XYZ file of C-alpha atoms in Angstrom:
451
model
C -49.775 -106.742 -3.400
C -49.930 -106.537 0.379
C -53.354 -105.797 1.778
C -53.840 -104.238 5.189
C -55.809 -106.309 7.643
C -57.367 -103.257 9.291
C -58.477 -101.219 6.307
C -61.662 -99.145 6.117
C -61.697 -97.817 9.680
C -61.217 -101.205 11.279
C -58.499 -99.821 13.543
C -59.848 -100.196 17.049
C -59.431 -97.107 19.202
C -59.675 -97.470 22.951
C -63.153 -97.532 24.399
C -61.950 -95.147 27.033
C -63.709 -94.182 30.215
C -61.169 -91.437 30.882
C -62.609 -87.954 30.774
C -65.695 -89.294 29.023
C -68.063 -87.182 31.078
C -70.741 -85.505 28.982
C -70.068 -81.795 29.223
C -73.329 -79.917 29.378
C -72.632 -76.716 31.286
C -71.917 -73.451 29.470
C -68.396 -72.096 29.643
C -67.286 -70.287 32.740
C -64.049 -69.342 34.425
C -61.252 -67.162 33.135
C -59.336 -67.617 29.899
C -55.644 -67.324 29.231
C -54.160 -64.226 27.694
C -53.749 -66.014 24.362
C -56.383 -64.986 21.792
C -58.891 -67.618 20.702
C -58.404 -69.028 17.192
C -60.743 -67.582 14.590
C -64.100 -69.335 14.340
C -67.126 -68.906 12.150
C -70.203 -67.425 13.774
C -72.872 -69.828 15.003
C -75.296 -68.888 12.242
C -72.697 -69.883 9.609
C -72.710 -73.560 10.633
C -74.562 -75.967 8.310
C -77.908 -77.238 9.543
C -76.743 -80.877 9.685
C -73.813 -79.943 11.923
C -76.079 -77.905 14.205
C -78.341 -80.956 14.482
C -75.368 -83.198 15.371
C -74.124 -80.722 18.002
C -77.535 -80.622 19.664
C -78.068 -84.398 19.418
C -74.609 -85.609 20.486
C -73.272 -82.798 22.688
C -76.512 -81.316 24.063
C -75.060 -77.883 23.285
C -76.089 -74.828 21.331
C -73.844 -73.876 18.377
C -72.564 -70.891 20.367
C -71.600 -73.076 23.339
C -69.851 -75.526 20.993
C -67.776 -72.801 19.320
C -66.995 -71.115 22.633
C -65.822 -74.334 24.267
C -63.699 -75.247 21.245
C -61.986 -71.853 21.344
C -61.448 -72.103 25.114
C -59.835 -75.507 24.683
C -57.282 -74.097 22.232
C -56.467 -71.273 24.657
C -55.814 -73.893 27.318
C -53.683 -75.942 24.927
C -51.429 -72.955 24.258
C -51.114 -72.118 27.948
C -50.361 -75.741 28.861
C -47.650 -75.979 26.206
C -45.935 -72.846 27.525
C -46.332 -73.970 31.156
C -44.773 -77.364 30.421
C -41.848 -75.799 28.578
C -41.079 -73.621 31.613
C -41.751 -76.243 34.352
C -41.515 -79.744 32.793
C -41.261 -81.559 36.133
C -44.342 -79.803 37.527
C -46.736 -80.185 34.597
C -49.120 -83.175 34.827
C -51.749 -82.420 32.172
C -54.590 -80.082 31.226
C -58.237 -80.519 30.275
C -61.651 -78.896 30.091
C -63.686 -80.053 33.118
C -67.321 -81.184 33.150
C -68.468 -77.693 34.114
C -66.546 -76.130 31.227
C -63.708 -74.733 33.325
C -60.069 -75.180 32.203
C -57.932 -77.275 34.572
C -54.145 -77.537 34.825
C -52.737 -80.506 36.754
C -49.430 -79.966 38.580
C -47.176 -81.913 40.924
C -46.239 -79.129 43.368
C -47.973 -76.480 45.457
C -45.734 -73.783 43.950
C -46.832 -74.692 40.416
C -50.460 -74.753 41.586
C -50.148 -71.180 42.821
C -48.803 -70.080 39.430
C -51.629 -71.732 37.474
C -54.224 -70.319 39.849
C -52.775 -66.819 39.537
C -53.026 -67.149 35.745
C -56.755 -67.832 36.027
C -56.893 -71.627 35.861
C -58.155 -74.273 38.246
C -55.142 -76.183 39.586
C -55.237 -79.847 40.534
C -52.410 -81.640 42.317
C -51.319 -84.905 40.692
C -48.815 -87.571 41.816
C -47.163 -88.121 38.425
C -45.905 -85.628 35.848
C -46.908 -85.821 32.195
C -43.299 -86.579 31.290
C -43.234 -89.551 33.676
C -46.448 -90.929 32.179
C -44.983 -90.625 28.697
C -41.832 -92.442 29.823
C -44.025 -95.238 31.212
C -45.856 -95.394 27.886
C -42.523 -95.799 26.094
C -41.536 -98.637 28.448
C -44.863 -100.358 27.878
C -44.562 -100.013 24.110
C -41.096 -101.577 24.213
C -42.446 -104.495 26.244
C -45.356 -104.956 23.839
C -43.054 -105.019 20.816
C -41.364 -108.134 22.204
C -44.567 -110.125 22.624
C -45.588 -112.865 20.179
C -48.320 -111.773 17.803
C -51.041 -113.909 19.410
C -50.601 -111.810 22.560
C -49.739 -108.376 21.186
C -52.705 -108.488 18.793
C -55.212 -108.493 21.689
C -53.895 -105.115 22.927
C -56.177 -102.695 21.116
C -54.562 -99.499 22.342
C -52.715 -97.706 25.122
C -53.712 -94.209 26.211
C -52.468 -91.651 28.712
C -55.164 -90.678 31.226
C -53.919 -87.421 32.723
C -57.080 -87.010 34.822
C -56.128 -90.008 36.919
C -52.333 -90.026 36.359
C -52.272 -93.461 34.758
C -52.016 -95.412 31.525
C -55.135 -97.116 30.213
C -54.553 -100.360 28.312
C -57.482 -101.588 26.203
C -57.396 -105.376 25.790
C -59.784 -107.492 23.732
C -62.226 -109.455 25.871
C -60.962 -112.858 24.681
C -59.258 -115.839 26.359
C -55.888 -114.559 25.131
C -56.669 -111.128 26.540
C -57.483 -112.577 29.960
C -54.220 -114.534 29.945
C -52.046 -111.500 29.223
C -49.826 -110.566 32.180
C -48.863 -106.910 32.168
C -45.386 -105.976 33.406
C -45.304 -105.102 37.095
C -42.304 -102.806 36.719
C -44.504 -100.097 35.226
C -46.731 -98.336 37.711
C -49.989 -96.474 37.096
C -51.581 -98.942 34.670
C -55.308 -99.560 34.348
C -56.592 -102.392 32.140
C -60.019 -102.323 30.461
C -61.680 -105.008 28.335
C -63.322 -104.119 25.005
C -65.312 -106.096 22.413
C -63.195 -108.137 20.031
C -64.525 -106.403 16.883
C -62.784 -106.378 13.490
C -63.766 -108.183 10.301
C -64.907 -107.003 6.862
C -66.883 -103.816 6.376
C -69.766 -103.634 3.943
C -68.859 -101.735 0.765
C -71.463 -99.015 0.362
C -70.281 -96.259 -1.984
C -72.191 -93.072 -1.241
C -72.191 -89.472 -2.346
C -70.897 -86.494 -0.395
C -67.416 -87.034 1.008
C -67.037 -90.602 -0.285
C -64.229 -91.852 -2.480
C -63.355 -95.295 -3.726
C -59.988 -96.638 -4.768
C -58.562 -99.834 -6.223
C -54.997 -100.889 -6.953
C -55.953 -102.437 -10.283
C -58.634 -99.943 -11.339
C -62.401 -100.442 -11.449
C -62.655 -102.970 -14.265
C -63.158 -105.966 -11.930
C -66.913 -106.574 -12.020
C -66.810 -108.279 -8.600
C -65.484 -105.065 -7.006
C -63.668 -107.195 -4.415
C -60.594 -104.980 -4.676
C -62.479 -101.703 -4.185
C -62.065 -99.843 -0.913
C -64.349 -97.109 0.426
C -63.008 -94.167 2.427
C -63.687 -90.494 3.118
C -62.000 -87.335 1.945
C -60.408 -85.268 4.712
C -59.108 -81.711 4.554
C -58.366 -79.893 1.321
C -54.859 -78.470 1.348
C -52.349 -76.672 -0.829
C -48.548 -76.784 -0.887
C -46.025 -74.072 -1.682
C -46.152 -74.917 -5.387
C -49.928 -74.518 -5.476
C -50.764 -78.218 -5.822
C -54.354 -79.008 -4.810
C -54.181 -81.836 -2.263
C -56.502 -83.691 0.089
C -55.378 -85.320 3.333
C -57.004 -88.663 4.119
C -56.046 -91.899 5.902
C -52.892 -93.771 4.929
C -54.449 -97.228 5.323
C -56.935 -96.302 2.567
C -54.168 -96.452 -0.070
C -54.220 -99.986 -1.553
C -50.628 -99.509 -2.768
C -49.205 -98.228 0.509
C -46.508 -100.911 0.619
C -45.635 -100.715 -3.078
C -42.864 -98.694 -4.724
C -45.536 -96.832 -6.713
C -48.235 -95.610 -4.310
C -50.176 -93.814 -7.029
C -53.478 -95.711 -6.835
C -56.329 -93.738 -8.461
C -59.149 -92.208 -6.432
C -62.704 -92.059 -7.799
C -66.005 -90.398 -6.987
C -68.370 -93.389 -6.935
C -71.016 -93.566 -9.634
C -73.518 -95.668 -7.691
C -75.356 -96.724 -10.870
C -72.192 -97.803 -12.697
C -69.156 -98.143 -10.413
C -66.797 -99.146 -13.225
C -67.428 -95.769 -14.889
C -66.850 -93.663 -11.769
C -64.986 -90.413 -12.572
C -61.366 -90.241 -11.411
C -60.634 -87.313 -9.066
C -56.899 -87.808 -8.565
C -54.487 -90.313 -7.090
C -52.510 -91.022 -3.950
C -49.258 -89.064 -4.067
C -47.941 -90.589 -0.863
C -49.139 -92.491 2.188
C -47.769 -93.188 5.659
C -48.750 -95.909 8.100
C -46.641 -96.106 11.241
C -42.971 -95.275 10.784
C -40.911 -92.833 12.888
C -43.831 -90.428 13.381
C -46.374 -93.249 14.010
C -48.994 -91.555 11.815
C -51.757 -92.822 9.529
C -52.300 -90.393 6.644
C -52.297 -90.105 2.872
C -51.921 -87.230 0.437
C -54.263 -87.308 -2.548
C -53.345 -85.061 -5.468
C -56.581 -83.760 -6.969
C -56.860 -83.611 -10.760
C -58.545 -81.043 -12.999
C -61.889 -82.857 -12.758
C -61.882 -82.536 -8.967
C -60.686 -78.939 -9.017
C -63.242 -78.046 -11.681
C -65.933 -79.491 -9.436
C -64.868 -77.295 -6.517
C -63.292 -80.022 -4.387
C -60.258 -77.859 -3.579
C -62.303 -75.388 -1.515
C -61.652 -74.900 2.242
C -64.670 -76.980 3.244
C -65.603 -80.436 4.497
C -68.758 -82.170 3.404
C -71.623 -83.216 5.634
C -75.000 -84.834 5.110
C -76.907 -83.948 1.944
C -73.870 -82.216 0.476
C -73.882 -79.219 2.839
C -70.457 -77.914 3.794
C -68.582 -76.451 6.737
C -65.909 -73.853 6.029
C -62.602 -74.522 7.788
C -61.017 -71.468 9.441
C -57.683 -72.850 10.711
C -56.063 -75.757 12.565
C -56.028 -76.876 16.195
C -54.455 -79.342 18.638
C -56.330 -82.008 20.648
C -56.905 -81.401 24.341
C -59.008 -83.490 26.709
C -62.541 -82.158 27.073
C -62.574 -80.245 23.784
C -65.763 -80.734 21.735
C -65.262 -82.346 18.333
C -67.402 -83.217 15.332
C -66.430 -85.509 12.468
C -67.647 -85.907 8.934
C -67.629 -89.294 7.231
C -69.285 -90.922 4.247
C -71.128 -93.486 6.378
C -72.154 -91.713 9.589
C -72.056 -88.104 8.225
C -71.776 -85.530 11.056
C -71.406 -86.952 14.578
C -69.989 -85.210 17.629
C -68.273 -86.026 20.918
C -65.411 -84.938 23.155
C -61.681 -85.583 23.189
C -61.215 -88.276 25.858
C -57.443 -88.812 25.493
C -54.887 -86.619 23.761
C -52.383 -89.439 23.239
C -53.338 -92.971 22.234
C -51.156 -95.658 20.665
C -52.472 -98.718 18.867
C -51.090 -101.373 16.536
C -52.006 -102.330 12.997
C -50.994 -105.595 11.397
C -50.508 -106.021 7.668
C -51.424 -109.232 5.866
C -47.737 -110.167 6.049
C -47.777 -109.893 9.822
C -45.869 -106.610 10.087
C -46.782 -104.546 13.146
C -47.330 -100.796 12.760
C -47.645 -98.453 15.732
C -50.157 -95.634 15.204
C -50.334 -92.607 17.511
C -53.214 -90.165 17.782
C -56.015 -88.931 20.038
C -59.319 -90.509 21.070
C -62.772 -88.972 21.000
C -66.253 -90.212 21.792
C -67.701 -89.321 18.364
C -69.366 -92.307 16.681
C -67.436 -93.473 13.599
C -68.465 -96.284 11.262
C -66.804 -98.367 8.553
C -65.978 -96.195 5.532
C -65.473 -93.035 7.605
C -61.668 -93.505 7.528
C -59.871 -90.385 6.371
C -62.790 -88.078 7.157
C -62.341 -84.686 8.766
C -62.464 -84.115 12.536
C -63.068 -80.527 13.608
C -63.260 -78.631 16.878
C -65.413 -75.575 16.370
C -64.584 -74.723 12.758
C -60.884 -75.620 13.116
C -59.277 -78.682 11.533
C -58.242 -81.044 14.340
C -57.419 -84.347 12.640
C -58.548 -87.147 10.366
C -60.268 -90.407 11.280
C -58.029 -93.479 11.463
C -60.439 -95.970 13.025
C -62.930 -96.758 15.750
C -64.398 -99.470 17.966
C -67.692 -99.278 16.019
C -66.397 -100.014 12.513
C -68.691 -103.022 12.051
C -71.886 -101.416 13.372
C -74.682 -100.730 10.838
C -75.441 -97.326 12.363
C -74.575 -95.142 15.346
C -77.769 -95.961 17.251
C -76.839 -99.644 17.383
C -73.191 -98.803 18.090
C -74.138 -96.622 21.052
C -76.304 -99.371 22.551
C -73.858 -102.236 21.938
C -70.804 -100.357 23.228
C -72.418 -98.644 26.232
C -71.172 -101.356 28.676
C -67.627 -100.777 27.400
C -67.558 -97.000 27.830
C -69.319 -96.013 24.610
C -68.073 -95.345 21.096
C -64.475 -94.255 20.596
C -62.683 -92.871 17.548
C -58.953 -92.731 16.878
C -57.960 -89.449 15.227
C -54.585 -88.441 13.765
C -53.671 -84.808 14.651
C -53.660 -82.605 11.566
C -50.732 -80.452 12.716
C -48.568 -83.556 13.171
C -49.551 -84.699 9.680
C -48.710 -81.342 8.094
C -45.339 -81.216 9.849
C -44.443 -84.745 8.709
C -45.487 -84.111 5.095
C -43.410 -80.938 4.936
C -40.390 -82.485 6.672
C -40.298 -85.506 4.353
C -41.214 -83.741 1.097
C -37.617 -83.060 0.055
C -38.808 -79.737 -1.321
C -41.188 -81.487 -3.728
C -44.911 -82.139 -3.602
C -46.239 -81.338 -0.139
C -43.492 -78.877 0.756
C -44.980 -76.005 2.741
C -48.384 -77.715 2.867
C -51.238 -75.939 4.637
C -54.889 -76.779 5.195
C -57.038 -74.478 3.121
C -58.923 -72.042 5.330
C -61.521 -69.422 4.583
C -64.690 -67.846 5.874
C -65.358 -64.820 7.993
C -64.054 -65.475 11.495
C -66.240 -64.340 14.357
C-alpha cells in the first residue's frame, strides 16, 4: 500500500506576507448591488467561536459576520467585472480599513469601479497575466529534479502587489535554487523546513481515525487522525461528509473504501465505525485535495448528518450556505487539534506539491489563510461568517504542539498559514465526476435562520 509522505496536515502552505495585515476597523464604504449571502445572527454563534473571533481577529461577532458578507458581495462583483473586462481586471480584496478594493489596469476601468461604489487601484499587471505566469512557473517546476522541486513549498498569486510569491524552504538546496528569469513579477520568501511525523492524539468532537487494515493492530502505527469537514447530501439522499483526500489511507488503491471511526480513547480497537471513504482525490486535473465519506446508520443515528460543524467542547455552528475565497475575508476553522481558530484570507490562489512515498508529485491548488492549523486538523471545516468556504489541506504549523508556540516560532516568517481547498470547487468536481452515481448533485447541508 502506498503511504502519503505528507499526511495529517503536513502539507506546507505558504507563510505569506501578502495581504496579511490584521484588519481591525469596522466595515465602511459602499456595497455592491448583489445581496449578501444569508448569515446567522451574532447571538446564534457558539461561545467558543465568539471567543476565537475576539482572540484571533480582534472583532465583535457582528463585525465578523458583516465583513464576511461584504467579502462575498465583492467576490460576485469582481467575477462579473472580470468577465466583462478581462484585460482590465487585476484583482480584488478587502482592505485593512474594511473597504472593498478593485484593482484595474486602466483609468477607464477605474472610473467604472469607482462609479459602482468601490475603491479602485491601478495595477501594472492583469490577473490573467499573473495566472499565465503561474502556469509558466509550474511548468518549469515540473521539470526540476526532486531534490530541487521538493524545497518549493508553494506558489501564490499576490494581487495586492501584482506578483507571484514563491515560498522556498530555508535549506542549502533552497538557497541554491535559481528561479527562471523569463518570468517577471516573482518574489521569493524563505520558510522553515518543517515536515515530519505528527503525534497521534485521537480526541472527541470532530475527530475521526482511519486505517487501511482496520484497528486490530495493537501498535496503532497504521492509524491516521483527521477531522470531519462539511456534512453534505447528494441527489439520491446519501449522507456524506467532505474531508481531506490525503486522509484516505487507500487513496492510491483500486478500492478506496477504508473505514472511518469515532475514536474510543479508552479502547481504540473498539472504536465505533461511522462510515467509509467513498472516494478521494489528491491532485489530478482539478488539483484538489478532498475525500467523500459515506456516513453509516450509526453516524446518522448520532446526528452527524446535520448542517453543523463541531467546535470545542462539542458545541456546533450551523452552516447557512457556501462561499468563495477572497483576499481580506475573515475566516475561522474547526479542527480536532486546535478547535476554533480564526484569521484572514491572504491569497485566493496557492499551488503546492505533495510527494507520495513512491516519489509521485501531486499539485494541489487552494487558498491561504492566517488561521492557525495543527497536525490532525486536516479535513476540518473552514468558514467565513456562517458560510462554508473550504476544508483544511495543510499548514506550516503541522508539527507545533499548540497555536501559542506556532505563533511565536513562525512570527519571523510571516506567521501561521493554512492551505484550504475551496468547497465550491470540491462540490463541482464531485458532481462532474460522479457519473450520475454517489455524489451526483451533491450540496453542503445548510440550515438555521439567516439574519
